[in-house]
CSV table of C-alpha atoms in Angstrom, one decimal:
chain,number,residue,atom,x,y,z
J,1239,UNK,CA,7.2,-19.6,25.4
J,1240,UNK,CA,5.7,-17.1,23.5
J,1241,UNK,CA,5.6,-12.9,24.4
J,1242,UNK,CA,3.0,-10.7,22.9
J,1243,UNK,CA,4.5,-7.3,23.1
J,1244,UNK,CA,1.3,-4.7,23.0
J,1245,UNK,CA,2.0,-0.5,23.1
J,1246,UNK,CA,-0.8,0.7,25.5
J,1247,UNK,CA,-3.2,3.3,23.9
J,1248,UNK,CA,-0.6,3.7,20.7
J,1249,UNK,CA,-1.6,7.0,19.0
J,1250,UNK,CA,-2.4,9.0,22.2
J,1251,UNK,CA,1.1,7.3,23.6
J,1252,UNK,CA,2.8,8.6,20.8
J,1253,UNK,CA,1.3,12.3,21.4
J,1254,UNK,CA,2.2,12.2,24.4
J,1255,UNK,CA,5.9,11.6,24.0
J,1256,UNK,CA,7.3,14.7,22.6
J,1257,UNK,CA,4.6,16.5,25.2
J,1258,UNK,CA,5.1,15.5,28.7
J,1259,UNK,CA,2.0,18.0,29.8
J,1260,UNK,CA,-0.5,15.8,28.4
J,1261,UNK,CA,0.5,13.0,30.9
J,1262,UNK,CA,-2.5,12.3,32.8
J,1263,UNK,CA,-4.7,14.3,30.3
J,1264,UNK,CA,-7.7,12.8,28.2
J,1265,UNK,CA,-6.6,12.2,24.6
J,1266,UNK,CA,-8.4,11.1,21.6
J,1267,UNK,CA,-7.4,11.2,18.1
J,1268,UNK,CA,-9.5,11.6,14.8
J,1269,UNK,CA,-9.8,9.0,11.6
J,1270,UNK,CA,-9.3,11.1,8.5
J,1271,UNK,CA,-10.4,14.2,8.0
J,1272,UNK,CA,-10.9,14.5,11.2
J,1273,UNK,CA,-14.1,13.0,11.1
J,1274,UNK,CA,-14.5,9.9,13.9
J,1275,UNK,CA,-12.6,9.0,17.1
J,1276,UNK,CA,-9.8,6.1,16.0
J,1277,UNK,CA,-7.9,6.0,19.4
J,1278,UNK,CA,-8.2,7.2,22.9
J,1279,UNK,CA,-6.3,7.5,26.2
J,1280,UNK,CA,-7.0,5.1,29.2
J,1281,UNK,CA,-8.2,8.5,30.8
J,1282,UNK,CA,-10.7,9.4,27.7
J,1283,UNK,CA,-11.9,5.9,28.0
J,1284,UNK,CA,-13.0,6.4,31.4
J,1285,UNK,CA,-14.8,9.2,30.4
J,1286,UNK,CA,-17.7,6.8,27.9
J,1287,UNK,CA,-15.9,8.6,25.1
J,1288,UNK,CA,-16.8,5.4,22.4
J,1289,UNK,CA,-14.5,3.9,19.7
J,1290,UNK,CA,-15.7,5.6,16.0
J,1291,UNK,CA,-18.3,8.1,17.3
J,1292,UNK,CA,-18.0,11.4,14.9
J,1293,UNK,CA,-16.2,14.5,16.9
J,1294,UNK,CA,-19.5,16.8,16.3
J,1295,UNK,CA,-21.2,14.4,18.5
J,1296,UNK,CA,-18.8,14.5,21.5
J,1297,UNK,CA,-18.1,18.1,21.3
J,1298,UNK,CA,-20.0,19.3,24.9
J,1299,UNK,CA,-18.1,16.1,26.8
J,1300,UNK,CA,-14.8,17.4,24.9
J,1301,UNK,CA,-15.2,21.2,25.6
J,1302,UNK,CA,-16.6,20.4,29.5
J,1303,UNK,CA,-13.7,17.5,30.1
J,1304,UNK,CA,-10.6,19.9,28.2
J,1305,UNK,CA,-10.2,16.8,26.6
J,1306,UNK,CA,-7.2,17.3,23.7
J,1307,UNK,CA,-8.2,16.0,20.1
J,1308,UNK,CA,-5.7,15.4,17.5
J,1309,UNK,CA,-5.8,14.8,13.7
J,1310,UNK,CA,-4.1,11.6,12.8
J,1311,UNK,CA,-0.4,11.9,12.5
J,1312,UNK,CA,0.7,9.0,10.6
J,1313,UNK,CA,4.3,10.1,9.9
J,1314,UNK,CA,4.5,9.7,13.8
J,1315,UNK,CA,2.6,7.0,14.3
J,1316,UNK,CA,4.6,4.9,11.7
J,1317,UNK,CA,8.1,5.8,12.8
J,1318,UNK,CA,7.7,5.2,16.4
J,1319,UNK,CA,6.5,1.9,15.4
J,1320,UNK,CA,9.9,0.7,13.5
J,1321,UNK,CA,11.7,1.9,16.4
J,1322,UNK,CA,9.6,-0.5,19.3
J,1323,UNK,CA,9.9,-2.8,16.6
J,1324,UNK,CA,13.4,-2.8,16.3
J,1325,UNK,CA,14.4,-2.7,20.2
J,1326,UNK,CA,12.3,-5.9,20.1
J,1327,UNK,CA,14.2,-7.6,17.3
J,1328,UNK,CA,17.4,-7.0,19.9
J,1329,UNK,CA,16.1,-9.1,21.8
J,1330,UNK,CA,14.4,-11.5,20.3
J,1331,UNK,CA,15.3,-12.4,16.6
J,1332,UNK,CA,12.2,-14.7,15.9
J,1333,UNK,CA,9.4,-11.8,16.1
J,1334,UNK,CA,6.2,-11.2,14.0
J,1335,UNK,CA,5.1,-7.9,13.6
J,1336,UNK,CA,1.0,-8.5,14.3
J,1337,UNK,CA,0.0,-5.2,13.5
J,1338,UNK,CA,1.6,-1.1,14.2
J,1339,UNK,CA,1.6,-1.5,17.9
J,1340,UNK,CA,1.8,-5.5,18.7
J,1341,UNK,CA,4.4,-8.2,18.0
J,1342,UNK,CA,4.8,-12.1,19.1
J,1343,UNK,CA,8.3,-12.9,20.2
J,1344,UNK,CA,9.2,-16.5,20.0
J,1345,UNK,CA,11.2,-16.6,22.9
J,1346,UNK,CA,13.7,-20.4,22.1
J,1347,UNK,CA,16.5,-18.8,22.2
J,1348,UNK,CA,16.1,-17.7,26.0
J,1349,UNK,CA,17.9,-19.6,28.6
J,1350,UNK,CA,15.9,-19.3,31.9
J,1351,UNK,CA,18.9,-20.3,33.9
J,1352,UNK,CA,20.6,-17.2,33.1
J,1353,UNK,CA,17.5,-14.8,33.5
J,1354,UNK,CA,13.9,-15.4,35.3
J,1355,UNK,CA,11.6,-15.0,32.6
J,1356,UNK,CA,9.7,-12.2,33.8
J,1357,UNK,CA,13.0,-10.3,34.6
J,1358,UNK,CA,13.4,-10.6,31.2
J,1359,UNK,CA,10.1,-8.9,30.3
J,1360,UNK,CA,11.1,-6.1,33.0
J,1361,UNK,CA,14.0,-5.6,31.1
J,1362,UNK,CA,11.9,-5.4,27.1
J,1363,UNK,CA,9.6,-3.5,29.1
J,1364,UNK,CA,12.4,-0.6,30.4
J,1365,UNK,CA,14.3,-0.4,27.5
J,1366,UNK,CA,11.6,0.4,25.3
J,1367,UNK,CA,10.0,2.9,28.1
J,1368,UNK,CA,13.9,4.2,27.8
J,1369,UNK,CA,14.5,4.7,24.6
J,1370,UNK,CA,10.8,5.5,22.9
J,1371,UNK,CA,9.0,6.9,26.2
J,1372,UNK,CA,6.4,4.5,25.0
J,1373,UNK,CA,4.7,2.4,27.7
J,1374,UNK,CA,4.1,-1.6,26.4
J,1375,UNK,CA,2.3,-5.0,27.9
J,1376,UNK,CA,3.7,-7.9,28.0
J,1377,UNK,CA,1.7,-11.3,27.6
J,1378,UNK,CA,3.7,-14.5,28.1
J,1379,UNK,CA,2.6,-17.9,27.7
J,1380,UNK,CA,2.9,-21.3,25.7
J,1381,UNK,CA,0.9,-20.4,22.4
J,1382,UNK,CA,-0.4,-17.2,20.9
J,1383,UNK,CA,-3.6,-17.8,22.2
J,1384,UNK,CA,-2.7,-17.5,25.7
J,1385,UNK,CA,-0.1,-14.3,25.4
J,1386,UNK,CA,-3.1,-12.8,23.9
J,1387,UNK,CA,-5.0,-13.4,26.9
J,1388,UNK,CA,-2.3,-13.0,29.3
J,1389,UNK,CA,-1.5,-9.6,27.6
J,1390,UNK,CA,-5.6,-8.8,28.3
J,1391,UNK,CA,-4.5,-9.6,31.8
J,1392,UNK,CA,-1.6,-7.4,32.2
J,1393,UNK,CA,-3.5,-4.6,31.0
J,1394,UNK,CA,-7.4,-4.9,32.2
J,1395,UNK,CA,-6.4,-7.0,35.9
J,1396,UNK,CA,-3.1,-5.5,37.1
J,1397,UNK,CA,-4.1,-6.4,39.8
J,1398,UNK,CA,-2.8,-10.0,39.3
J,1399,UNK,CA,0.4,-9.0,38.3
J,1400,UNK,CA,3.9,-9.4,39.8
J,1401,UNK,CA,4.7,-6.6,37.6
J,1402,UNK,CA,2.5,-3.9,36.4
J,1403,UNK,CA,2.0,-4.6,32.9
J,1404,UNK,CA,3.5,-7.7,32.8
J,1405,UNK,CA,1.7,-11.2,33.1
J,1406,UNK,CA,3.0,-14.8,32.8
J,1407,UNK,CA,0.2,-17.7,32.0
J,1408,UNK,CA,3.0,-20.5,32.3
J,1409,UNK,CA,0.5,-22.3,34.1
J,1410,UNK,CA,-3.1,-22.0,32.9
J,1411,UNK,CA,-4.7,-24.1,35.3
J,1412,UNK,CA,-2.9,-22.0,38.6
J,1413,UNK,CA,-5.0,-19.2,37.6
J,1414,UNK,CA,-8.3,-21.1,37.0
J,1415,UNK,CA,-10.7,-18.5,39.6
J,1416,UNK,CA,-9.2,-16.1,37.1
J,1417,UNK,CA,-9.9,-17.2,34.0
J,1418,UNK,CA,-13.9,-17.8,35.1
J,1419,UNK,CA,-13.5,-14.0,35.6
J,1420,UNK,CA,-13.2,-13.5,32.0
J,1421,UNK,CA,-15.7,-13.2,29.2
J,1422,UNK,CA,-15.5,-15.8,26.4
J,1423,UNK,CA,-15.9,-13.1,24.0
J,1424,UNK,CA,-12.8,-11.2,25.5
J,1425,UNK,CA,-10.8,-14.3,23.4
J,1426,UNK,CA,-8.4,-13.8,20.0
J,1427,UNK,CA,-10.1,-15.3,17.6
J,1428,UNK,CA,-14.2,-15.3,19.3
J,1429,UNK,CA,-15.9,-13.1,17.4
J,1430,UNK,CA,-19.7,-11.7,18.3
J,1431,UNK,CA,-21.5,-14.8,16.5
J,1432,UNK,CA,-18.9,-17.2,17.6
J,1433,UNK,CA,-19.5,-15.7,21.2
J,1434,UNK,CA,-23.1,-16.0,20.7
J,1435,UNK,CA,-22.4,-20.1,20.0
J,1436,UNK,CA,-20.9,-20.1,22.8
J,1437,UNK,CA,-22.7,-19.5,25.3
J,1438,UNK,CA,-25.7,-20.9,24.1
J,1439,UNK,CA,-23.9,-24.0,24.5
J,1440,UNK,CA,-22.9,-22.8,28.1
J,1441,UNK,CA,-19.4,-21.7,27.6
J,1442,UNK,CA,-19.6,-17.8,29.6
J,1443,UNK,CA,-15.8,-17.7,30.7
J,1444,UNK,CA,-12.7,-18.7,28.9
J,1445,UNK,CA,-12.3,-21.3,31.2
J,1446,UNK,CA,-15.5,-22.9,30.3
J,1447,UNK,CA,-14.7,-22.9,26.8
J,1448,UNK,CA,-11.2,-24.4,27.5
J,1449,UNK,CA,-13.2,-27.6,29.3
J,1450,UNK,CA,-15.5,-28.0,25.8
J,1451,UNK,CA,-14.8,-31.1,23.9
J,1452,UNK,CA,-12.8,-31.2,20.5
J,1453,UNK,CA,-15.7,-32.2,18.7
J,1454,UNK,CA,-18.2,-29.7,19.6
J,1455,UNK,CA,-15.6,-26.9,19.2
J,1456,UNK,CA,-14.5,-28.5,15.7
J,1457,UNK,CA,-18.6,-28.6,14.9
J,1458,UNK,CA,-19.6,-25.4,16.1
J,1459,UNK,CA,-17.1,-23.0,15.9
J,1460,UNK,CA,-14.7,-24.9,12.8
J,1461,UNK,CA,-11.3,-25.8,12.6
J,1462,UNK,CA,-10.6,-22.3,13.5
J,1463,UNK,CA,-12.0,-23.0,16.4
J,1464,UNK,CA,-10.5,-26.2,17.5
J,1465,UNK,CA,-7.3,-24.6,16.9
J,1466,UNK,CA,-8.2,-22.1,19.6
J,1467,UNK,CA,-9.5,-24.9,21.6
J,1468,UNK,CA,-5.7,-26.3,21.5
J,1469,UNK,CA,-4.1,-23.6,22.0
J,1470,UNK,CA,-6.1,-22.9,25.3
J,1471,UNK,CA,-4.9,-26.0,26.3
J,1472,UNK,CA,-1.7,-25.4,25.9
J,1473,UNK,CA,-0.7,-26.7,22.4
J,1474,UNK,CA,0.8,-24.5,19.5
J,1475,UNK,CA,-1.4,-24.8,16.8
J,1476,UNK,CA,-0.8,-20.7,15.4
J,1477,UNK,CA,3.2,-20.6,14.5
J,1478,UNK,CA,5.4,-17.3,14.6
J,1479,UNK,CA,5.5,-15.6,11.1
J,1480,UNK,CA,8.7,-14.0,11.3
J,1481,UNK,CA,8.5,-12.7,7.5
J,1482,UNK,CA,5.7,-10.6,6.5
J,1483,UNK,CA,3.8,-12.5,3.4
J,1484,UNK,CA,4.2,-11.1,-0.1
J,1485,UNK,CA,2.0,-8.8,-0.5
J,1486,UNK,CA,-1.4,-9.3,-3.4
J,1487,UNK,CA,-2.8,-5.5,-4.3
J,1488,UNK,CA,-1.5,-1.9,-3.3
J,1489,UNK,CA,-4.4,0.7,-2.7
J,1490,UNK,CA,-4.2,4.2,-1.8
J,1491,UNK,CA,-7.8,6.0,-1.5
J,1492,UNK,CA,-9.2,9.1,1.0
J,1493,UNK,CA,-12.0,10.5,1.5
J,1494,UNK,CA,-12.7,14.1,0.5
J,1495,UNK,CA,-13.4,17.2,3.0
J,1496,UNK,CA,-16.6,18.1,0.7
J,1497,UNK,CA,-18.3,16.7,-2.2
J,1498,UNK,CA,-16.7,17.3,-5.5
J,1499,UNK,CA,-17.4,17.1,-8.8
J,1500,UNK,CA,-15.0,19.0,-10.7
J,1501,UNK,CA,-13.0,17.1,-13.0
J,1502,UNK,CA,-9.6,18.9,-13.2
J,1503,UNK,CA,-9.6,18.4,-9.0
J,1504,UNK,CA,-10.6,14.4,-9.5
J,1505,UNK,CA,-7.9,14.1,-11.5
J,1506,UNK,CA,-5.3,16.1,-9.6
J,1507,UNK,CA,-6.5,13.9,-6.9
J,1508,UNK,CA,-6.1,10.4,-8.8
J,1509,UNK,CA,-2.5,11.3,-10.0
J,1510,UNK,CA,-1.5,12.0,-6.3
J,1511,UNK,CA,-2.6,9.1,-5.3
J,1512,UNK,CA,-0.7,7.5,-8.3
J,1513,UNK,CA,2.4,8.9,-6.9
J,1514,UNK,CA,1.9,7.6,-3.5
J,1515,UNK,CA,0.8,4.1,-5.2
J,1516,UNK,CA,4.2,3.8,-7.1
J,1517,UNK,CA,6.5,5.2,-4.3
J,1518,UNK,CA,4.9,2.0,-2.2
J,1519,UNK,CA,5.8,-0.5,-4.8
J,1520,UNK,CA,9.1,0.7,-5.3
J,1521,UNK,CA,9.6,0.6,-2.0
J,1522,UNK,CA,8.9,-3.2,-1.9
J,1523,UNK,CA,10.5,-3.7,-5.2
J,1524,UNK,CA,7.3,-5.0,-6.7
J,1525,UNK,CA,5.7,-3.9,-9.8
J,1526,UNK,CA,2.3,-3.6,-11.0
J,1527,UNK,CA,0.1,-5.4,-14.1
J,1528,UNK,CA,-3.0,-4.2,-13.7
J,1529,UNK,CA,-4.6,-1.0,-11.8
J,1530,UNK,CA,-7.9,-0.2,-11.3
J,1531,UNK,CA,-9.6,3.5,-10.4
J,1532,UNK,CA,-12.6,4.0,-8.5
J,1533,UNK,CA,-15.2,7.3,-7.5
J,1534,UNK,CA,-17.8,7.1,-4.7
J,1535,UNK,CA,-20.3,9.1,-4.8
J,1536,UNK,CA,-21.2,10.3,-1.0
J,1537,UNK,CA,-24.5,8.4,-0.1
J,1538,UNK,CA,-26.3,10.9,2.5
J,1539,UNK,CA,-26.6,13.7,0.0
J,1540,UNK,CA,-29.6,14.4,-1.9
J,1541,UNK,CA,-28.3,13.7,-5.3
J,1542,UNK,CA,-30.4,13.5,-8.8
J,1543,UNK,CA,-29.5,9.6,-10.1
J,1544,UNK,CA,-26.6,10.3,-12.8
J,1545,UNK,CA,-25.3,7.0,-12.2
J,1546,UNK,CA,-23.7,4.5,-10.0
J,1547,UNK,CA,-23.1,5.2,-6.6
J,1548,UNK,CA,-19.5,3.4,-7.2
J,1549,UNK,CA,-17.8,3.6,-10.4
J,1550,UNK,CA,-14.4,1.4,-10.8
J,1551,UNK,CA,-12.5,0.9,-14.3
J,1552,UNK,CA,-9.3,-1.7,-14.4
J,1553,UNK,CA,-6.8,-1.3,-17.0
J,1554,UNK,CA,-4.4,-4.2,-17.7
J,1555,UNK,CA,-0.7,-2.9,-18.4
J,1556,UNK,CA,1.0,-4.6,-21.4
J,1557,UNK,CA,4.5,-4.5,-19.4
J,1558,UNK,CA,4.3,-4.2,-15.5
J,1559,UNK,CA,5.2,-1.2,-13.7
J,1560,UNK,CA,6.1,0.8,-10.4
J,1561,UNK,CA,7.1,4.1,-12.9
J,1562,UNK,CA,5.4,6.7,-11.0
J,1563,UNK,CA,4.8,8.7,-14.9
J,1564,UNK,CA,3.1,5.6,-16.2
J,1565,UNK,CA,1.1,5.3,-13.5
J,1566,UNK,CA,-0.2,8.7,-13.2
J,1567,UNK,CA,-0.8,8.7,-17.2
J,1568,UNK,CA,-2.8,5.9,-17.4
J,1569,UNK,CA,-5.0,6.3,-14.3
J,1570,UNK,CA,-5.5,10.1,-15.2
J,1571,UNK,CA,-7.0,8.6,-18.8
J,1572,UNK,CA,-9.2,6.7,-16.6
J,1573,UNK,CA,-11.0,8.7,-14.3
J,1574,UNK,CA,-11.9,11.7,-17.3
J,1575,UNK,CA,-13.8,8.3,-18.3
J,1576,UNK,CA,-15.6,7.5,-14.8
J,1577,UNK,CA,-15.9,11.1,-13.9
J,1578,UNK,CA,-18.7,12.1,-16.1
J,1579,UNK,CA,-22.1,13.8,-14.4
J,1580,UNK,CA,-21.2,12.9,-11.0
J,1581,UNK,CA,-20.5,14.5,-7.5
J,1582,UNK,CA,-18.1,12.2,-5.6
J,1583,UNK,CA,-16.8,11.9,-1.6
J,1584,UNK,CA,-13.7,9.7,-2.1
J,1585,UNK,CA,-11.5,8.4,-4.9
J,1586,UNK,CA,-8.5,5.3,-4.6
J,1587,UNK,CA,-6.8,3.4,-7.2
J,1588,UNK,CA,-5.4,-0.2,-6.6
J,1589,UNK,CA,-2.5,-1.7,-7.9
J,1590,UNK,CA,-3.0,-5.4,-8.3
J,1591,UNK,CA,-1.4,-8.8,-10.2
J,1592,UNK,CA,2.1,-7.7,-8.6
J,1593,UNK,CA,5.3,-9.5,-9.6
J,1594,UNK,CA,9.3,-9.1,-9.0
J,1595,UNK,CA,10.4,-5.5,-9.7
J,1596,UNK,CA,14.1,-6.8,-9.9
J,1597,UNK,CA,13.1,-8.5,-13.3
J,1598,UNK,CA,12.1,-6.8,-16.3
J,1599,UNK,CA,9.5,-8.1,-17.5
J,1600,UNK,CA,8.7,-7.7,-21.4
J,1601,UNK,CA,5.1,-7.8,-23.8
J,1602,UNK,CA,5.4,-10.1,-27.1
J,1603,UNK,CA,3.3,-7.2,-28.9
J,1604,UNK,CA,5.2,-3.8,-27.5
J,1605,UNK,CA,8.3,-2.8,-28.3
J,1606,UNK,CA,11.8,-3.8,-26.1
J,1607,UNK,CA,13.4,-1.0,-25.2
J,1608,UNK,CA,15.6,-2.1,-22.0
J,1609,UNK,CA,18.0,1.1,-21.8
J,1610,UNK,CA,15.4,3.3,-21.7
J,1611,UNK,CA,13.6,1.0,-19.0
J,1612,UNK,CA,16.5,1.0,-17.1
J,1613,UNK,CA,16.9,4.7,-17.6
J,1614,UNK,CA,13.5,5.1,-16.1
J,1615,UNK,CA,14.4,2.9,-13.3
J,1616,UNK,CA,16.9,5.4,-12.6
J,1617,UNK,CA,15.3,8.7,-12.8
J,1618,UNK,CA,12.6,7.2,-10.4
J,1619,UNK,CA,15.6,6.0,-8.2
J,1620,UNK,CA,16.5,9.1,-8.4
J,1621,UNK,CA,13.2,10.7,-7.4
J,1622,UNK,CA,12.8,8.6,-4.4
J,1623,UNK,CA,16.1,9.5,-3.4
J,1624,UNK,CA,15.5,13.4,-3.3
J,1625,UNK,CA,12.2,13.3,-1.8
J,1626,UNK,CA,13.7,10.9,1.1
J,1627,UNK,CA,16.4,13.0,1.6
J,1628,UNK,CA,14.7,16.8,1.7
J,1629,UNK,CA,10.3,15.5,2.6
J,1630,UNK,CA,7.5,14.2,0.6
J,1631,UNK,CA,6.7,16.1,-2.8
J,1632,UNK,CA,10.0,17.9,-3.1
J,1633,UNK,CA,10.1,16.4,-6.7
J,1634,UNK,CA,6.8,15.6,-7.8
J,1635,UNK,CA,5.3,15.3,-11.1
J,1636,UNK,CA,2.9,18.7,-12.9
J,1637,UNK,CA,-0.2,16.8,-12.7
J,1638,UNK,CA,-0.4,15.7,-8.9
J,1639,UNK,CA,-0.9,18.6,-6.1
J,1640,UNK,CA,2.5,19.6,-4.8
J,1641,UNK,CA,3.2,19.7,-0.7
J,1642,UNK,CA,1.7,22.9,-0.9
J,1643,UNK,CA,-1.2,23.1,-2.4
J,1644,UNK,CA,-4.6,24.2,-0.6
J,1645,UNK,CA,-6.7,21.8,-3.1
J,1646,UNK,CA,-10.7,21.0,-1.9
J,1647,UNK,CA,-9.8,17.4,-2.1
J,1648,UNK,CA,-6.8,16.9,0.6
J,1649,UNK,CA,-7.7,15.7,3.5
J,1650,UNK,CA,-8.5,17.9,6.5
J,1651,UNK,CA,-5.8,17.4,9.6
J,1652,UNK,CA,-6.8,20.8,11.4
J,1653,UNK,CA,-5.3,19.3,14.9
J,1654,UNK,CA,-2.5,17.3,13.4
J,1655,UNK,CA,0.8,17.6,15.8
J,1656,UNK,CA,4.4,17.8,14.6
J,1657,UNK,CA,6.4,14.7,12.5
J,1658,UNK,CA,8.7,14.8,15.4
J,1659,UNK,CA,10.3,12.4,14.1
J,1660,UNK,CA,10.6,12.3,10.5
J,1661,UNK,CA,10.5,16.0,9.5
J,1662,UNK,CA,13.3,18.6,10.0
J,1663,UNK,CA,11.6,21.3,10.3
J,1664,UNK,CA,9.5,19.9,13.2
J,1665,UNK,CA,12.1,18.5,15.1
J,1666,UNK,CA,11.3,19.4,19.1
J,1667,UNK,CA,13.0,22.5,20.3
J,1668,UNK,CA,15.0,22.4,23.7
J,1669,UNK,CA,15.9,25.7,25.5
């Protein structure tokens, strides 16, 4: 049997944890630079408030509904993640982390003679209420597939539940009058044109498209789609990825507040971003052979043509890297390059051809100089160390902004709430 563990509402969840007076209250939260809607609360949802619509258009319904907006809080967000995520792996050792807010567990190693399986759940369920204050819904059936769905169950159709939030699809065809109830398109894995396939062919419910043949599912919809056909039908076609697949490129980009075009700012910008891009593959002891740099200019202003609308330069590194100096040194060369007669909205660079950090890696045609890479190895050690120990940018190199800078191209987070959890100097208060 297979669980799939899903935080309700995850970013207004995690608001309201350290604020028990939002309980009840609408919630939505902003994409960067506090620009779109990115999450909302059951109750906001109930108010038509849509997924991605900007804040200036909402602002009546906010102000008339005393809904509460937040910037994105991604410190927050983040840590309260690794800690749902590790209450699970006490459970269950063979989990895959899906995405921030949803795992599979894998559940072999439970003995149903011991426990009743969804006295099991009730217990996952508690103990992360318990420990996190966050509230979860649990899916449980034979493939992925179906925890999907029975986790759509748990959380759309309580009303079918033993347990609220909680919903076992052992048995597929026991709850057949249920699954007619449900919209094909409602499926993991049926997209808008492969929901449009479907029912043309006929298949409206789930339970339509689990009676379609192999074939046509195979001829319509791919292999993809007889996999999903399978699974419906009970057999495991999607396995449990308990180890997180190496990972290709790095990129770290954001949008500006305003349009700029200076280029001392683009580059302060770039190297920042640099810094963020080498602390990532240190942490994943990776390093880097190639990087590229890219400017967009922002399409909906009325701009005279001085060139492309996206400009992108990659530079190949003789000797891969994660130093956070090299990094910063070669990208900065870069963007004076790209930067030329333009007005830009967002800037990223992108580490890519990544290989083992633990080995040092030499060029044929630069010169060897092992102690002073290990040297370097050290100092950033050391720089990681420092920054972990007393917050981001404690230590941080001339050229990128430092923590406090007030620079036109950070991004706006008017509405952003504490780092509860991962700053000391926002840690809750308790009179």
């Amino acid at each position: 049997m297979i669980a799939l563990v899903d935080c309700n509402n995850f970013y207004a969840s995690c608001e309201r944890v350290f604020r028990p007076r939002l309980e009840n209250c609408p919630i939505i939260v902003l994409s960067n630079n506090d620009g779109c809607v990115v999450a909302r609360s059951a109750e906001a949802k109930a108010l038509g408030i849509p997924m991605g619509t900007p804040i200036f258009k909402i602002t009546e319904l906010v102000k008339k509904h005393e809904v509460k907006v937040f910037s994105s809080n991604y410190a927050l967000y983040g840590d309260m993640s690794g800690r749902v995520m590790s209450i699970l792996q006490s459970f269950c050792p063979n989990i895959e982390l899906y995405s921030i807010d949803e795992a599979f567990l894998k559940l072999e190693h439970y003995n149903q003679t011991e426990k009743p399986l969804l006295q099991y759940a009730v217990e996952i369920k508690q103990t992360i209420q318990q420990y996190t204050g966050l509230p979860v819904s649990i899916g449980i059936a034979p493939t992925k597939t179906l925890s999907k769905l029975a986790n759509y169950i748990a959380k759309r159709k309580q009303e079918y539940c033993d347990y609220k939030g909680i919903f076992s699809l052992e048995q597929p065809e026991a709850y057949a009058a249920l699954l007619r109830t449900i919209d094909v398109g409602e499926l993991w894995g049926i997209g808008g044109a492969n929901a449009k396939h479907c029912k043309s062919a006929g298949f409206n419910t789930v339970w339509d498209l689990r009676c379609a043949s192999e074939t046509w599912a195979k001829n319509t919809l791919s292999v993809t789609g007889l996999r999903l056909l399978k699974e419906l039908n009970g057999y495991p076609c999607n396995e449990i990825i308990p180890d997180e697949p190496r990972r290709k490129n790095f990129m770290v980009s954001r949008s500006f507040p305003k349009d700029i075009s200076d280029p001392k700012l683009l580059t302060e910008a770039i190297a920042s971003h640099a810094t963020r891009l080498g602390e990532k593959l240190r942490q994943c002891d990776l390093k880097t052979s190639a990087i590229s740099v890219f400017l967009i200019r922002n399409p909906f202003t009325n701009q005279p043509d001085t060139g492309a609308s996206y400009r992108q330069r990659t530079v190949e590194l003789a000797v891969p890297t994660n130093d956070t100096g090299r990094l910063i040194s070669t990208a900065t060369k870069v963007v004076s390059q790209l930067c030329q007669q333009g007005v830009f909205k967002k800037c990223g660079i992108m580490a890519s051809d990544l290989h083992d950090g633990s080995a040092l890696q030499t060029s044929l045609f630069e010169p060897n100089d092992a102690i002073n890479e290990r040297r370097r190895e050290g100092l950033m050690h050391a720089l990681d160390t420092i920054n972990s120990k007393l917050g981001k940018n404690s230590v941080y190199f001339c050229s990128a902004a430092s923590k406090n800078s007030q620079s036109d191209w950070m991004m706006r987070a008017e509405m952003r709430s504490p780092r509860y959890t991962t700053c000391w100097n926002d840690i809750l208060n308790v009179f």
